[in-house]
Amino acid sequence: AQSVTQLDSHVSVSEGTPVLLRCNYSSSYSPSLFWYVQHPNKGLQLLLKYTSAATLVKGINGFEAEFKKSETSFHLTKPSAHMSDAAEYFCVVSGGDTGRRALTFGSGTRLQVQP
Amino acid sequence: ETGVTQTPRHLVMGMTNKKSLKCEQHLGHNAMYWYKQSAKKPLELMFVYSLEERVENNSVPSRFSPECPNSSHLFLHLHTLQPEDSALYLCASSQLSGGARETQYFGPGTRLLVL
């Protein structure tokens, strides 16, 4: 079985400061991991994806994430937050009880960016 | 704008009504998905259609009935819903590549309110 834990339900940062959104996963085999972002009243947009190639994955809008197998973590970072980054972020692992293509979502982290 | 569209964007219905949600993908993908996003709960996979085969989450009530007439269109038929079915219903699509590493692309969702 797969599971994802997002360690913070809310994160607040000031504009221009670094962003860290934490994610831990468990998987019975080598997983694919994703970060999606959801702006208010919008669907989910893919930020980045890890599929067993490079452990440091670069995504859109300056975000990146590092896969650490020893820590079962896939934390999302950005060096400098922008007001437009305010949204909800979901860490996702592929596979699950409903078939290997099913996505298992974390509960989400709401990012606030203060001016 | 994503390559996955959903209609309607908002829907209010009574418990005795019958309605349908529609999803269309313009990405040439061969798998489509329905997810439910409830307040304060992780996204939940409801149904998967891949290569014209249906896989479903066994916890989904029978008052939700999916239909996939071709690889580009997906419907979710609703009847005798309950207030707890109020949620954001998200459609997604992906291109199967023989593993669990495909990226799913999401539509904007249908916000459903059951009175």
Coordinates of C-alpha atoms in Angstrom, one line a residue:
Chain A
A1 CA 0.0 0.0 0.0
Q2 CA 1.1 3.6 -0.7
S3 CA 0.7 6.6 1.6
V4 CA 1.8 10.2 1.7
T5 CA 2.1 12.5 4.7
Q6 CA 2.4 16.2 4.3
L7 CA 3.8 17.3 7.6
D8 CA 2.4 20.9 7.6
S9 CA -1.2 21.8 6.8
H10 CA -0.3 25.5 6.6
V11 CA 3.0 27.3 5.9
S12 CA 3.4 31.1 5.9
V13 CA 6.4 32.9 4.5
S14 CA 7.3 36.4 3.6
E15 CA 7.7 37.4 -0.1
G16 CA 11.3 36.9 -1.2
T17 CA 12.1 34.3 1.5
P18 CA 12.7 30.5 0.9
V19 CA 9.8 28.0 0.8
L20 CA 10.0 24.5 2.2
L21 CA 7.0 22.2 2.0
R22 CA 7.6 18.8 3.6
C23 CA 6.4 15.4 2.3
N24 CA 7.1 11.9 3.4
Y25 CA 5.9 8.8 1.6
S26 CA 5.7 5.0 2.0
S27 CA 5.7 2.6 -0.9
S28 CA 6.1 -1.1 -1.3
Y29 CA 8.1 -0.6 -4.5
S30 CA 10.0 2.1 -6.3
P31 CA 7.5 5.0 -6.5
S32 CA 6.8 7.8 -8.8
L33 CA 6.3 11.0 -6.9
F34 CA 4.6 14.3 -7.9
W35 CA 3.9 17.7 -6.6
Y36 CA 0.7 19.4 -7.8
V37 CA -0.5 23.0 -7.1
Q38 CA -4.1 24.1 -6.8
H39 CA -4.9 27.8 -6.9
P40 CA -8.4 28.9 -5.6
N41 CA -11.2 27.7 -7.8
K42 CA -8.8 26.0 -10.2
G43 CA -7.9 22.5 -11.1
L44 CA -4.6 20.8 -10.2
Q45 CA -1.4 21.8 -12.1
L46 CA 1.7 19.6 -12.2
L47 CA 4.7 21.3 -10.7
L48 CA 7.2 18.5 -11.0
K49 CA 7.6 14.7 -11.2
Y50 CA 10.2 12.2 -10.0
T51 CA 10.5 8.9 -11.9
S52 CA 13.8 7.3 -10.7
A53 CA 16.1 9.4 -12.9
A54 CA 17.9 12.4 -11.2
T55 CA 17.1 12.7 -7.5
L56 CA 16.9 16.5 -7.7
V57 CA 13.9 17.4 -9.9
K58 CA 13.4 20.9 -11.2
G59 CA 9.8 22.0 -11.9
I60 CA 8.0 25.1 -13.1
N61 CA 8.0 28.5 -11.5
G62 CA 11.3 28.0 -9.8
F63 CA 10.3 25.0 -7.7
E64 CA 12.4 21.9 -7.1
A65 CA 12.2 18.8 -5.0
E66 CA 14.8 16.2 -3.9
F67 CA 14.0 12.5 -3.6
K68 CA 15.8 11.0 -0.6
K69 CA 15.2 7.3 -0.4
S70 CA 16.9 6.9 2.9
E71 CA 14.6 9.4 4.5
T72 CA 11.5 8.5 2.4
S73 CA 11.1 12.2 1.7
F74 CA 10.3 14.4 -1.3
H75 CA 10.3 17.9 0.1
L76 CA 9.4 20.9 -2.2
T77 CA 11.5 24.0 -2.1
K78 CA 11.8 27.4 -3.8
P79 CA 14.6 29.9 -3.0
S80 CA 12.4 33.0 -3.1
A81 CA 8.6 33.1 -2.6
H82 CA 6.4 35.2 -4.8
M83 CA 2.9 36.4 -4.0
S84 CA 1.6 34.3 -6.9
D85 CA 2.8 31.2 -5.1
A86 CA 0.0 31.4 -2.6
A87 CA -2.0 28.2 -3.2
E88 CA -2.5 24.7 -1.9
Y89 CA 0.2 22.1 -2.7
F90 CA -0.3 18.4 -2.9
C91 CA 2.4 15.7 -2.7
V92 CA 1.4 12.6 -4.6
V93 CA 2.6 9.0 -5.0
S94 CA 1.5 6.8 -7.8
G95 CA 0.0 3.4 -7.3
G96 CA -2.3 2.1 -4.6
D97 CA -5.0 -0.3 -3.8
T98 CA -7.1 0.8 -6.8
G99 CA -4.5 -0.1 -9.3
R100 CA -0.9 0.9 -10.0
R101 CA -1.9 4.0 -11.9
A102 CA -4.0 5.4 -9.1
L103 CA -2.6 8.5 -7.4
T104 CA -2.5 8.7 -3.7
F105 CA -2.7 12.3 -2.5
G106 CA -1.4 13.9 0.6
S107 CA -3.8 16.1 2.6
G108 CA -2.3 19.2 1.2
T109 CA -0.3 22.2 2.5
R110 CA -1.7 25.7 2.2
L111 CA 1.0 28.2 1.4
Q112 CA 0.5 31.8 2.4
V113 CA 2.9 34.5 1.2
Q114 CA 3.0 37.7 3.2
P115 CA 4.0 41.0 1.5
Chain B
E1 CA -5.6 26.6 -20.0
T2 CA -5.3 22.8 -19.6
G3 CA -6.2 20.2 -22.2
V4 CA -8.9 18.8 -20.0
T5 CA -12.2 20.5 -19.8
Q6 CA -15.1 19.9 -17.5
T7 CA -18.8 21.0 -17.6
P8 CA -20.6 22.3 -15.8
R9 CA -18.2 24.2 -13.6
H10 CA -20.8 24.5 -10.9
L11 CA -23.9 22.4 -10.2
V12 CA -26.6 22.6 -7.5
M13 CA -29.0 19.7 -7.3
G14 CA -31.6 18.2 -5.0
M15 CA -31.4 14.7 -3.7
T16 CA -34.0 13.4 -6.1
N17 CA -32.4 14.9 -9.2
K18 CA -30.5 13.1 -11.9
K19 CA -27.6 15.0 -13.5
S20 CA -24.4 14.2 -15.4
L21 CA -20.9 15.7 -15.3
K22 CA -18.9 15.8 -18.5
C23 CA -15.2 15.7 -19.1
E24 CA -13.3 16.0 -22.4
Q25 CA -9.6 15.7 -23.0
H26 CA -7.8 17.1 -26.0
L27 CA -4.4 15.6 -25.3
G28 CA -4.8 12.3 -27.2
H29 CA -4.5 10.3 -24.0
N30 CA -5.9 6.8 -23.5
A31 CA -6.8 6.8 -19.8
M32 CA -9.2 9.0 -17.9
Y33 CA -10.0 9.3 -14.2
W34 CA -12.7 10.7 -11.8
Y35 CA -11.5 12.1 -8.4
K36 CA -13.5 13.5 -5.5
Q37 CA -12.1 16.4 -3.5
S38 CA -14.0 17.0 -0.2
A39 CA -13.2 19.7 2.3
K40 CA -10.5 18.7 4.7
K41 CA -10.0 15.3 3.1
P42 CA -7.4 14.1 0.6
L43 CA -8.3 13.7 -3.0
E44 CA -10.0 10.3 -3.5
L45 CA -9.8 8.3 -6.8
M46 CA -13.3 7.2 -7.8
F47 CA -12.9 5.5 -11.2
V48 CA -10.3 4.8 -13.8
Y49 CA -10.9 4.0 -17.5
S50 CA -7.8 2.7 -19.3
L51 CA -7.8 1.0 -22.7
E52 CA -11.5 0.9 -22.4
E53 CA -11.3 -1.1 -19.1
R54 CA -12.9 0.3 -16.0
V55 CA -11.3 0.1 -12.5
E56 CA -13.1 1.5 -9.6
N57 CA -12.6 2.2 -5.9
N58 CA -14.9 -0.2 -4.1
S59 CA -15.9 2.4 -1.6
V60 CA -17.7 4.5 -4.2
P61 CA -21.5 4.3 -3.8
S62 CA -23.7 3.0 -6.7
R63 CA -25.4 6.4 -7.0
F64 CA -22.3 7.4 -9.0
S65 CA -22.2 5.8 -12.4
P66 CA -19.3 6.5 -14.8
E67 CA -19.5 6.2 -18.6
C68 CA -16.6 6.4 -21.1
P69 CA -17.9 6.2 -24.7
N70 CA -14.5 6.8 -26.2
S71 CA -11.0 7.8 -25.1
S72 CA -11.7 11.5 -25.2
H73 CA -14.9 11.7 -23.2
L74 CA -15.9 10.7 -19.7
F75 CA -19.2 11.2 -17.9
L76 CA -20.2 10.8 -14.3
H77 CA -23.9 10.2 -13.9
L78 CA -25.4 11.2 -10.6
H79 CA -28.7 10.1 -9.1
T80 CA -30.3 10.3 -5.6
L81 CA -27.2 11.9 -4.1
Q82 CA -26.8 12.8 -0.5
P83 CA -25.6 16.1 1.0
E84 CA -22.3 14.5 1.9
D85 CA -21.6 14.1 -1.8
S86 CA -21.1 17.8 -2.1
A87 CA -17.5 18.3 -3.3
L88 CA -15.3 19.3 -6.1
Y89 CA -15.2 16.5 -8.8
L90 CA -12.0 16.5 -10.8
C91 CA -11.4 14.7 -14.1
A92 CA -7.9 13.7 -15.2
S93 CA -6.3 12.0 -18.2
S94 CA -3.0 10.4 -18.9
Q95 CA -1.1 8.5 -21.7
L96 CA -0.4 4.9 -20.6
S97 CA 3.2 3.9 -21.1
G98 CA 3.4 0.4 -19.6
G99 CA 4.3 1.5 -16.0
A100 CA 3.0 3.5 -13.1
R101 CA 4.9 6.7 -14.1
E102 CA 2.5 8.5 -16.4
T103 CA 1.6 12.0 -15.5
Q104 CA -2.0 12.8 -15.0
Y105 CA -3.4 16.1 -16.2
F106 CA -6.4 17.6 -14.4
G107 CA -9.4 19.6 -15.5
P108 CA -10.7 22.6 -13.5
G109 CA -13.3 20.5 -11.7
T110 CA -17.1 20.7 -11.2
R111 CA -18.2 22.2 -7.8
L112 CA -21.2 20.2 -6.8
L113 CA -23.7 21.2 -4.0
V114 CA -26.4 18.7 -3.0
L115 CA -29.3 20.2 -1.1

